[in-house]
PDB file of C-alpha atoms in Angstrom:
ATOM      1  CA  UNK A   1      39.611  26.037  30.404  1.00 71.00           C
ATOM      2  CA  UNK A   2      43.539  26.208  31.066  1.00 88.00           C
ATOM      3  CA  UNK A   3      43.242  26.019  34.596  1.00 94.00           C
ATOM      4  CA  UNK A   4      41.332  22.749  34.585  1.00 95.00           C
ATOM      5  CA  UNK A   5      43.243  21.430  32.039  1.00 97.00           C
ATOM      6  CA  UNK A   6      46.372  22.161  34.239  1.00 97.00           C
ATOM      7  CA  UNK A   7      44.338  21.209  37.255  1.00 97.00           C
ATOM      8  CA  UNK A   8      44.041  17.708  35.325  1.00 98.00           C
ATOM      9  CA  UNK A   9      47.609  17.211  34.379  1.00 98.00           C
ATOM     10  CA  UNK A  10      48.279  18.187  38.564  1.00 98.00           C
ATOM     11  CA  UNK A  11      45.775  15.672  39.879  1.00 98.00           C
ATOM     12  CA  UNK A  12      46.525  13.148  37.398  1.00 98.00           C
ATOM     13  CA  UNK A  13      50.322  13.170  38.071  1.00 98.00           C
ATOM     14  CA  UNK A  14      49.328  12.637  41.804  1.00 98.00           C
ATOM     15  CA  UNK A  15      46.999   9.787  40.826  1.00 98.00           C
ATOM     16  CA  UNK A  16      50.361   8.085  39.091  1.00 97.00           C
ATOM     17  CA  UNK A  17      52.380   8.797  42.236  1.00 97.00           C
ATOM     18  CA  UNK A  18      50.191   7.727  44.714  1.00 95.00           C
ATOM     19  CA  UNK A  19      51.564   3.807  44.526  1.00 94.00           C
ATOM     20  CA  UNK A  20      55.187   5.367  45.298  1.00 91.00           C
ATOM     21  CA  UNK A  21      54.182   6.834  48.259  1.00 86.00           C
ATOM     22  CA  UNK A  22      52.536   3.516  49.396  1.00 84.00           C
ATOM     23  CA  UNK A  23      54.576   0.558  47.958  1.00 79.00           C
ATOM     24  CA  UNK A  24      53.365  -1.767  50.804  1.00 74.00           C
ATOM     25  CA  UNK A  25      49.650  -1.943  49.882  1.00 78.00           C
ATOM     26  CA  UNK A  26      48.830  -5.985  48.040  1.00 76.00           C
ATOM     27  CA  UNK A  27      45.058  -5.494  48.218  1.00 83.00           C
ATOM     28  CA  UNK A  28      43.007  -5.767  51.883  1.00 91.00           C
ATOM     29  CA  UNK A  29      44.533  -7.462  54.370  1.00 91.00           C
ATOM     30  CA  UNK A  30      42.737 -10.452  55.537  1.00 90.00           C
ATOM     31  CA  UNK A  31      41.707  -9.013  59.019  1.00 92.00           C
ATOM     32  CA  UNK A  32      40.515  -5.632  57.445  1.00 93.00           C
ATOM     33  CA  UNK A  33      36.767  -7.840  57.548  1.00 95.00           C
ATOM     34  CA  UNK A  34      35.255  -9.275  60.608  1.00 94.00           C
ATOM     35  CA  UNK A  35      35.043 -12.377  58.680  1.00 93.00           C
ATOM     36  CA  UNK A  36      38.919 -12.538  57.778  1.00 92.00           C
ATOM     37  CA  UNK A  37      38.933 -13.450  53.780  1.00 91.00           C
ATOM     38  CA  UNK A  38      42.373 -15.312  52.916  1.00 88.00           C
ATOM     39  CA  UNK A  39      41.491 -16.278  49.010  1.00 90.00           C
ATOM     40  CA  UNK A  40      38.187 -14.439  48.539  1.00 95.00           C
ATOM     41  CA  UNK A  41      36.841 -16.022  45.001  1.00 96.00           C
ATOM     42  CA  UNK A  42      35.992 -12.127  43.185  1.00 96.00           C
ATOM     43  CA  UNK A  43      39.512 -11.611  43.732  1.00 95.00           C
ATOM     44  CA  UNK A  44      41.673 -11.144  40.111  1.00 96.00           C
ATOM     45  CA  UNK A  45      44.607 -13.014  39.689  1.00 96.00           C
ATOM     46  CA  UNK A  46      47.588 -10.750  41.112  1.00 92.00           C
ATOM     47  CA  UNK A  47      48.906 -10.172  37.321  1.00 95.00           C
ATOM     48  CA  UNK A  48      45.597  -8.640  36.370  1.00 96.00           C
ATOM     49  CA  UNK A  49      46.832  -5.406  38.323  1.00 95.00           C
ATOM     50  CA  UNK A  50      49.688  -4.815  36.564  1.00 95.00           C
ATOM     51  CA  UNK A  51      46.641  -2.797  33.867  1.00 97.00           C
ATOM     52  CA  UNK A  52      47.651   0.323  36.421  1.00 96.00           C
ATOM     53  CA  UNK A  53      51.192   0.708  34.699  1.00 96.00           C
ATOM     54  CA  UNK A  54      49.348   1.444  31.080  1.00 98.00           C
ATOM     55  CA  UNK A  55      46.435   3.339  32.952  1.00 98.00           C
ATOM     56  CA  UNK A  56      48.865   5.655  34.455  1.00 98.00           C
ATOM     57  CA  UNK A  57      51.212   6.129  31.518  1.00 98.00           C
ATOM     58  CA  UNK A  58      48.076   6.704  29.215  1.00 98.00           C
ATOM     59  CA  UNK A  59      46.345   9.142  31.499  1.00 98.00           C
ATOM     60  CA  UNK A  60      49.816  10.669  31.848  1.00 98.00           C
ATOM     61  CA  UNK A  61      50.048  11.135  28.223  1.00 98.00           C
ATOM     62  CA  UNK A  62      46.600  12.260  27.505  1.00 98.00           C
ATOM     63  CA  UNK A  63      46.929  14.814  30.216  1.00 98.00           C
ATOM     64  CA  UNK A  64      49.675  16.381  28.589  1.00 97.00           C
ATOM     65  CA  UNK A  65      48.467  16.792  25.112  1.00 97.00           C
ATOM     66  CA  UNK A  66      44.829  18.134  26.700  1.00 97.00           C
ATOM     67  CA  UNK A  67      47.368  20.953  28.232  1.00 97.00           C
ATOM     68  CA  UNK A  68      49.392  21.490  25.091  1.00 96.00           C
ATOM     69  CA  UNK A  69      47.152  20.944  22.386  1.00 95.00           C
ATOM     70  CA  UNK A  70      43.452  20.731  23.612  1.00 95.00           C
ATOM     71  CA  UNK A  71      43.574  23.428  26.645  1.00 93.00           C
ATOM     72  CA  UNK A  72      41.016  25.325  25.130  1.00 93.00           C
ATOM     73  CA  UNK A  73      38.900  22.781  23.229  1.00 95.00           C
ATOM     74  CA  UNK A  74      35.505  22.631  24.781  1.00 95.00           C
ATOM     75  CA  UNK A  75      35.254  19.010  23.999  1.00 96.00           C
ATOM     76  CA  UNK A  76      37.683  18.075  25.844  1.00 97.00           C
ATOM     77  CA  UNK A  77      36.883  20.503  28.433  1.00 96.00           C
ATOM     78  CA  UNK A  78      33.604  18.796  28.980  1.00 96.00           C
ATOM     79  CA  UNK A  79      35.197  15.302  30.068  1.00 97.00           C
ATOM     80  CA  UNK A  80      37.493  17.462  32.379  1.00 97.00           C
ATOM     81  CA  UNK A  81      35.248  18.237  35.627  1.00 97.00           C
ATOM     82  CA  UNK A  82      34.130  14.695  36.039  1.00 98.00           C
ATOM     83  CA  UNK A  83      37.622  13.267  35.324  1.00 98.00           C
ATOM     84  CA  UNK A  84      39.567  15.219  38.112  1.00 98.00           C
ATOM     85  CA  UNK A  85      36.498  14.052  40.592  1.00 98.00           C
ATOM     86  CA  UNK A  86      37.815  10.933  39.834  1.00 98.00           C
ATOM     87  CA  UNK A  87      41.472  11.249  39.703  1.00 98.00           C
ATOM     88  CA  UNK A  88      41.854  13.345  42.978  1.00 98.00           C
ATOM     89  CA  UNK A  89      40.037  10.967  44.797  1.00 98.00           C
ATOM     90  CA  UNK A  90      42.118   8.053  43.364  1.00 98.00           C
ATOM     91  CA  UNK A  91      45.082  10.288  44.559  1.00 97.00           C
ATOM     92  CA  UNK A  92      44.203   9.403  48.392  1.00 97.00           C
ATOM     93  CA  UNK A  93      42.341   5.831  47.555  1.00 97.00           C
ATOM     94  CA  UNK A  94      45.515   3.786  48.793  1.00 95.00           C
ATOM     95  CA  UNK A  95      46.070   5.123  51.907  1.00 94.00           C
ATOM     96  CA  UNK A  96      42.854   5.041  52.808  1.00 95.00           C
ATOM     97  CA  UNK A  97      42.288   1.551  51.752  1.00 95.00           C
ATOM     98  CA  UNK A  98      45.158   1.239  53.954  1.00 92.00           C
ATOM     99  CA  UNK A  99      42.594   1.958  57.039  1.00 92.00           C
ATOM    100  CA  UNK A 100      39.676   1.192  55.802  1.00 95.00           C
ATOM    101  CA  UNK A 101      37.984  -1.010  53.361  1.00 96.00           C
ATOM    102  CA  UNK A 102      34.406   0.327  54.313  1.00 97.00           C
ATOM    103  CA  UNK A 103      35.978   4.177  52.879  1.00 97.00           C
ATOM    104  CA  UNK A 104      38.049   2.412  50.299  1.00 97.00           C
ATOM    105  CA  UNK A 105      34.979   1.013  48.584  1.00 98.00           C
ATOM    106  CA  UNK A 106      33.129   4.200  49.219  1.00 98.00           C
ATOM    107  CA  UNK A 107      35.864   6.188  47.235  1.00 98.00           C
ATOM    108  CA  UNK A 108      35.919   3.888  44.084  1.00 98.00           C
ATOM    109  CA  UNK A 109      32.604   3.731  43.915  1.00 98.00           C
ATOM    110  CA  UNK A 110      33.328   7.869  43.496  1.00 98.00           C
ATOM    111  CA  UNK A 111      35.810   7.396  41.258  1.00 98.00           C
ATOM    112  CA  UNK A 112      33.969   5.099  39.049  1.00 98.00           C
ATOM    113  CA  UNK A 113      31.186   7.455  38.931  1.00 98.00           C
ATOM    114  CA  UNK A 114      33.601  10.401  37.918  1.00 98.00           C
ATOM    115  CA  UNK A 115      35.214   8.352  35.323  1.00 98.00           C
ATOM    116  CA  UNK A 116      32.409   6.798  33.352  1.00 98.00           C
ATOM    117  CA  UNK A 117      31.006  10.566  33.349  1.00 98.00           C
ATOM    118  CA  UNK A 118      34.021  11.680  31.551  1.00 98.00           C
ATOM    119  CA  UNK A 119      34.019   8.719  29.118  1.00 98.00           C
ATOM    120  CA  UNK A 120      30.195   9.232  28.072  1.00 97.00           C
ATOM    121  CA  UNK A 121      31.297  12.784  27.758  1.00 97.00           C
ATOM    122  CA  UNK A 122      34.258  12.158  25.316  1.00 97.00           C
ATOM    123  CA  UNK A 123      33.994  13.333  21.634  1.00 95.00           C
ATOM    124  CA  UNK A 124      35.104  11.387  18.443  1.00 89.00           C
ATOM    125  CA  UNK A 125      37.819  13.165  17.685  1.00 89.00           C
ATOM    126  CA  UNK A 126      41.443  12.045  19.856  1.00 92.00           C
ATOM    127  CA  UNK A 127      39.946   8.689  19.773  1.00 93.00           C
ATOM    128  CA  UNK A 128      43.571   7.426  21.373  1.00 96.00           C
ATOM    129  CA  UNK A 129      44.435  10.431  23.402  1.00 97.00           C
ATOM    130  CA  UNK A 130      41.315  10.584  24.984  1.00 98.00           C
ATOM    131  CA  UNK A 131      38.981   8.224  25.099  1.00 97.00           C
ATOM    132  CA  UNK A 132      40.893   5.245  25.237  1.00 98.00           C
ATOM    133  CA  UNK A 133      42.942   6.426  27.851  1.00 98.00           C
ATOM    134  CA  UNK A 134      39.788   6.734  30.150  1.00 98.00           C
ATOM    135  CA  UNK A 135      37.595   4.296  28.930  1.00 98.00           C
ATOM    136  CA  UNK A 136      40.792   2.028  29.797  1.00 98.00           C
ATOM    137  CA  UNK A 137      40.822   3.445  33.525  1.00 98.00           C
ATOM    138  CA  UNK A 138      36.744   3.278  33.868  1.00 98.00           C
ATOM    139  CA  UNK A 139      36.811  -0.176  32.213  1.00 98.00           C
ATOM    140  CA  UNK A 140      38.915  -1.259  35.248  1.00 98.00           C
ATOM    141  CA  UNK A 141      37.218   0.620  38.068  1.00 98.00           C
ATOM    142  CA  UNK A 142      34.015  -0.903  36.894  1.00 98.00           C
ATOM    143  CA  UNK A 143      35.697  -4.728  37.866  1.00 98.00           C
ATOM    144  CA  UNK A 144      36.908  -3.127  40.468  1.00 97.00           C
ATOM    145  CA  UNK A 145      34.094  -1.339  42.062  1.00 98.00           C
ATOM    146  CA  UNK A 146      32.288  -4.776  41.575  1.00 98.00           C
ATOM    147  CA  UNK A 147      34.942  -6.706  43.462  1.00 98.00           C
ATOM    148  CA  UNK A 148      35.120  -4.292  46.218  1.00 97.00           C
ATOM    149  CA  UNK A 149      31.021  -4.826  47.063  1.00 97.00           C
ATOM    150  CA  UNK A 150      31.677  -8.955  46.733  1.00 97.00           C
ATOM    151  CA  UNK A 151      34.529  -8.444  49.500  1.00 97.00           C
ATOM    152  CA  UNK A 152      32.231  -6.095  51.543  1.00 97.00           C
ATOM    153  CA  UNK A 153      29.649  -8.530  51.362  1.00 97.00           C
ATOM    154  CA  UNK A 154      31.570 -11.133  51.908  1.00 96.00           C
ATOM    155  CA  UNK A 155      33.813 -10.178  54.567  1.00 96.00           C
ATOM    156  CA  UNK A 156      30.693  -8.722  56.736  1.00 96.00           C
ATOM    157  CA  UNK A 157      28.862 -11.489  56.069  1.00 94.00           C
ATOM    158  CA  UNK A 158      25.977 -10.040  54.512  1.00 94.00           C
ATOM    159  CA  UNK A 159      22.867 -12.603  53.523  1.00 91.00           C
ATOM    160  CA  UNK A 160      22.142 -14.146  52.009  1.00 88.00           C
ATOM    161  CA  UNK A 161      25.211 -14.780  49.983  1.00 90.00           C
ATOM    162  CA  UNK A 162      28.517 -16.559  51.145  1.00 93.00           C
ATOM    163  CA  UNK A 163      31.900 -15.848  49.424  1.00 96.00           C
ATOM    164  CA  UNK A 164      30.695 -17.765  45.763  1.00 97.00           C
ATOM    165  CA  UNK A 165      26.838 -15.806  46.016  1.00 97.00           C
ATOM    166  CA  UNK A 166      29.192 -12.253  46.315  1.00 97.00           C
ATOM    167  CA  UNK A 167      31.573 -13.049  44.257  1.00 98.00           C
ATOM    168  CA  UNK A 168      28.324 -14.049  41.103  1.00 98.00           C
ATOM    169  CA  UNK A 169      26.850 -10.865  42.489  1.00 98.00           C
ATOM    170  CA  UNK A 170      30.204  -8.564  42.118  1.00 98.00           C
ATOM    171  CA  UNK A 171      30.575 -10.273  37.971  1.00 98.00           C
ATOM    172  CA  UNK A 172      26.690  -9.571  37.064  1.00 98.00           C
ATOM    173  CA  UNK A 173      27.212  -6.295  38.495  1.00 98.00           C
ATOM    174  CA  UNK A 174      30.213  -5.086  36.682  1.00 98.00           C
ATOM    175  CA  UNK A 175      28.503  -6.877  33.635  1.00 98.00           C
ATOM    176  CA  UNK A 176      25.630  -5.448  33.991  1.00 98.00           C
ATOM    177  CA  UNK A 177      27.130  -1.388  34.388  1.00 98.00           C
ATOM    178  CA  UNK A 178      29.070  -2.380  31.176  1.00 98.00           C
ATOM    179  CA  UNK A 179      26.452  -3.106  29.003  1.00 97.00           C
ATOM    180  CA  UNK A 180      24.834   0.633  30.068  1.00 97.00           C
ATOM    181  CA  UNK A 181      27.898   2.172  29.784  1.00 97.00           C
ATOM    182  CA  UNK A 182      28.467   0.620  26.426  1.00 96.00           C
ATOM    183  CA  UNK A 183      25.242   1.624  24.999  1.00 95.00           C
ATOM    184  CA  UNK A 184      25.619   5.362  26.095  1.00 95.00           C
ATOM    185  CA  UNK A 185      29.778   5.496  24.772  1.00 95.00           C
ATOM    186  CA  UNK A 186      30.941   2.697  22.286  1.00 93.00           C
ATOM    187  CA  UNK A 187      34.829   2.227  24.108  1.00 96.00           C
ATOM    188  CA  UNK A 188      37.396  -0.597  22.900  1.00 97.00           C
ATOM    189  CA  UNK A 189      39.571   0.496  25.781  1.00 98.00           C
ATOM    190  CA  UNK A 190      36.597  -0.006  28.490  1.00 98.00           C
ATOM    191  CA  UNK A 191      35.744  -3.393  27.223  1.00 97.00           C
ATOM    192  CA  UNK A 192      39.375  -4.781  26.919  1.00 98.00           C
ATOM    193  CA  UNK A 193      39.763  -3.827  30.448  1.00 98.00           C
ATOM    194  CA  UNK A 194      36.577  -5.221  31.745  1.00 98.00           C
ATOM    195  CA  UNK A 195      37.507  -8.122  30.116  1.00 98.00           C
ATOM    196  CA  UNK A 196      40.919  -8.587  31.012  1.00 98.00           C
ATOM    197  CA  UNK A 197      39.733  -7.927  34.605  1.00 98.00           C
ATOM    198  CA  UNK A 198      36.608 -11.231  33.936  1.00 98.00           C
ATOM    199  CA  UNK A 199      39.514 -13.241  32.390  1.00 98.00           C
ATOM    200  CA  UNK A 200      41.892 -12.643  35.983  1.00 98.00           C
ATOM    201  CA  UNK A 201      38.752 -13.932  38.115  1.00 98.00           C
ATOM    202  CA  UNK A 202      38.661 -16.785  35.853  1.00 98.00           C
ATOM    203  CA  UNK A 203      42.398 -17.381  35.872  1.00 98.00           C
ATOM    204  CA  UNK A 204      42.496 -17.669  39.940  1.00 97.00           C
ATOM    205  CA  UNK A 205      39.335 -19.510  40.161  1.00 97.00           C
ATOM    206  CA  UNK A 206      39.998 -22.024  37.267  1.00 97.00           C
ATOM    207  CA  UNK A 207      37.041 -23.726  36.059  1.00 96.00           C
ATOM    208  CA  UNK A 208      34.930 -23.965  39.188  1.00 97.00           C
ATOM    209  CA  UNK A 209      31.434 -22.119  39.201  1.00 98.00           C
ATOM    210  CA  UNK A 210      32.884 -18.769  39.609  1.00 98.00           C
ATOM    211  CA  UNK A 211      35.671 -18.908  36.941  1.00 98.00           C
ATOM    212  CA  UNK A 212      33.187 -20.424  34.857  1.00 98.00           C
ATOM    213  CA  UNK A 213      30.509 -17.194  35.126  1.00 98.00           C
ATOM    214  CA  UNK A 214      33.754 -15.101  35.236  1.00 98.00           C
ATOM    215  CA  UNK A 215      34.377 -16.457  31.638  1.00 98.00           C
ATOM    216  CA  UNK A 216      30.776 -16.565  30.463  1.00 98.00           C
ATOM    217  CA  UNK A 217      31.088 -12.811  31.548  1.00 98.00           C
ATOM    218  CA  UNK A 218      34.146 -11.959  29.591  1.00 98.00           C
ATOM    219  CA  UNK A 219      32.869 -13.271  26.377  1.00 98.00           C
ATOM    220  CA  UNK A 220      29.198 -11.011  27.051  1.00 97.00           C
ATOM    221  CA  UNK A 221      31.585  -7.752  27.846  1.00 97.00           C
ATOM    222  CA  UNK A 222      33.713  -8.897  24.675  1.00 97.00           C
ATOM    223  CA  UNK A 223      30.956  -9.112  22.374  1.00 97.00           C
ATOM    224  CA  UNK A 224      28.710  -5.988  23.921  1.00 96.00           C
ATOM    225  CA  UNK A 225      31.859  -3.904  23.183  1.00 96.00           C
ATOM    226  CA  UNK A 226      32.181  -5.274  19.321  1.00 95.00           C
ATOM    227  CA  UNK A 227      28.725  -4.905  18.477  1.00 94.00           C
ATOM    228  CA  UNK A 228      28.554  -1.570  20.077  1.00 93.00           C
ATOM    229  CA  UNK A 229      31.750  -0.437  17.881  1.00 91.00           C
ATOM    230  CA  UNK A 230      30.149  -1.870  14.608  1.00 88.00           C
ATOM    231  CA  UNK A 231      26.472  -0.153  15.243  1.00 83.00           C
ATOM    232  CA  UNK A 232      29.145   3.176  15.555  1.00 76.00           C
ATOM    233  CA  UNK A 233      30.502   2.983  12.552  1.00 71.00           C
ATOM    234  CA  UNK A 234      27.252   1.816  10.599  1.00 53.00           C
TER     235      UNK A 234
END
């Protein structure tokens, strides 16, 4: 149990370090696609990333305690495989979506996986120092792994959607994982991030049909995560 709790504090410390090593990457360039996409509608607004700060700090801080205080605790050891799936994989996601957007979306869709394991997996106790921490992260790679298939789709042209279709697609997806996900592990954390992620789309669309489902979506995730909390604690 020590080892992979060290293993996790490793891999997560690479996972934080990872945008140092590649300060250039703003999201897929353009001609990444065959069909170039300048202002693809799934996109979040640009401050909607700035989530990664608090996901790394948190994950940072969770990491820690696991290795001082919870190295040992099989609880905590059971979130622990699926988590450093995830995290060492996020380690090499920015170069490689660097290269390749095809990979890219291949590897988040891996780390999403990973992470939501882990979350299910949590116990009640450490509420803050675990499962917030990576219901926070999997909340976000949920939007994300949503907006990377509405960019695939719509910068290979795939039918029978065009850039709106994909980018309706990539919201009832995310939605849709969320209200599993939510059912299996009640999460503030993964609902506030789903939602802040909803809210982004919404903020760079405005009120055209895709900020307008965008929203819709927000207020489902909003009120899935609420009512999932309160049947908790009932």
């Amino acid at each position: 149990m020590t080892i992979r709790a060290i293993l996790i504090l490793l891999a997560t410390l690479a996972f934080a370090a990872s945008p140092f090593l590649v300060p250039d990457f703003g999201g897929f360039r353009p001609e990444q696609f065959p069909i170039p996409l300048e202002n693809p509608p799934v996109q979040p607004a640009g401050y909607a990333f700035s989530i990664w700060g608090l996901i790394y700090l948190w994950l940072l801080i969770s990491a820690g305690f696991g290795l001082w205080q919870r190295r040992d605790d099989p609880q905590w050891d059971y979130t622990r495989f699926p988590l450093l799936v995830s995290l060492v994989v996020g380690a090499i996601w920015l170069p490689v979506a660097l290269q390749s957007a095809i990979w890219a979306t291949i590897l988040i869709w891996v780390m999403l996986v990973g992470a939501l394991v882990a979350l299910i997996r949590t116990p009640e106790d450490d509420l803050w120092l675990l499962r917030a921490p990576i219901g926070l992260y999997a909340g976000w790679l949920t939007a994300a792994s949503a907006v990377s298939i509405g960019l695939i789709g719509s910068g290979w042209g795939i039918p029978p959607f065009g850039q709106v279709g994909w980018a309706l697609t990539a919201i009832a997806l995310a939605v849709a994982i969320a209200l599993v996900i939510l059912r299996l592990r009640a999460s503030l954390l993964y609902g506030t991030a789903l939602v802040w992620a909803l809210a982004a789309i919404t903020a760079r669309n405005g009120l055209d049909l895709v900020g307008i489902v965008a929203l819709v979506a927000a207020f489902m995730a909003a009120g899935a995560t609420l009512r999932q909390l309160g049947l908790q604690r009932a």
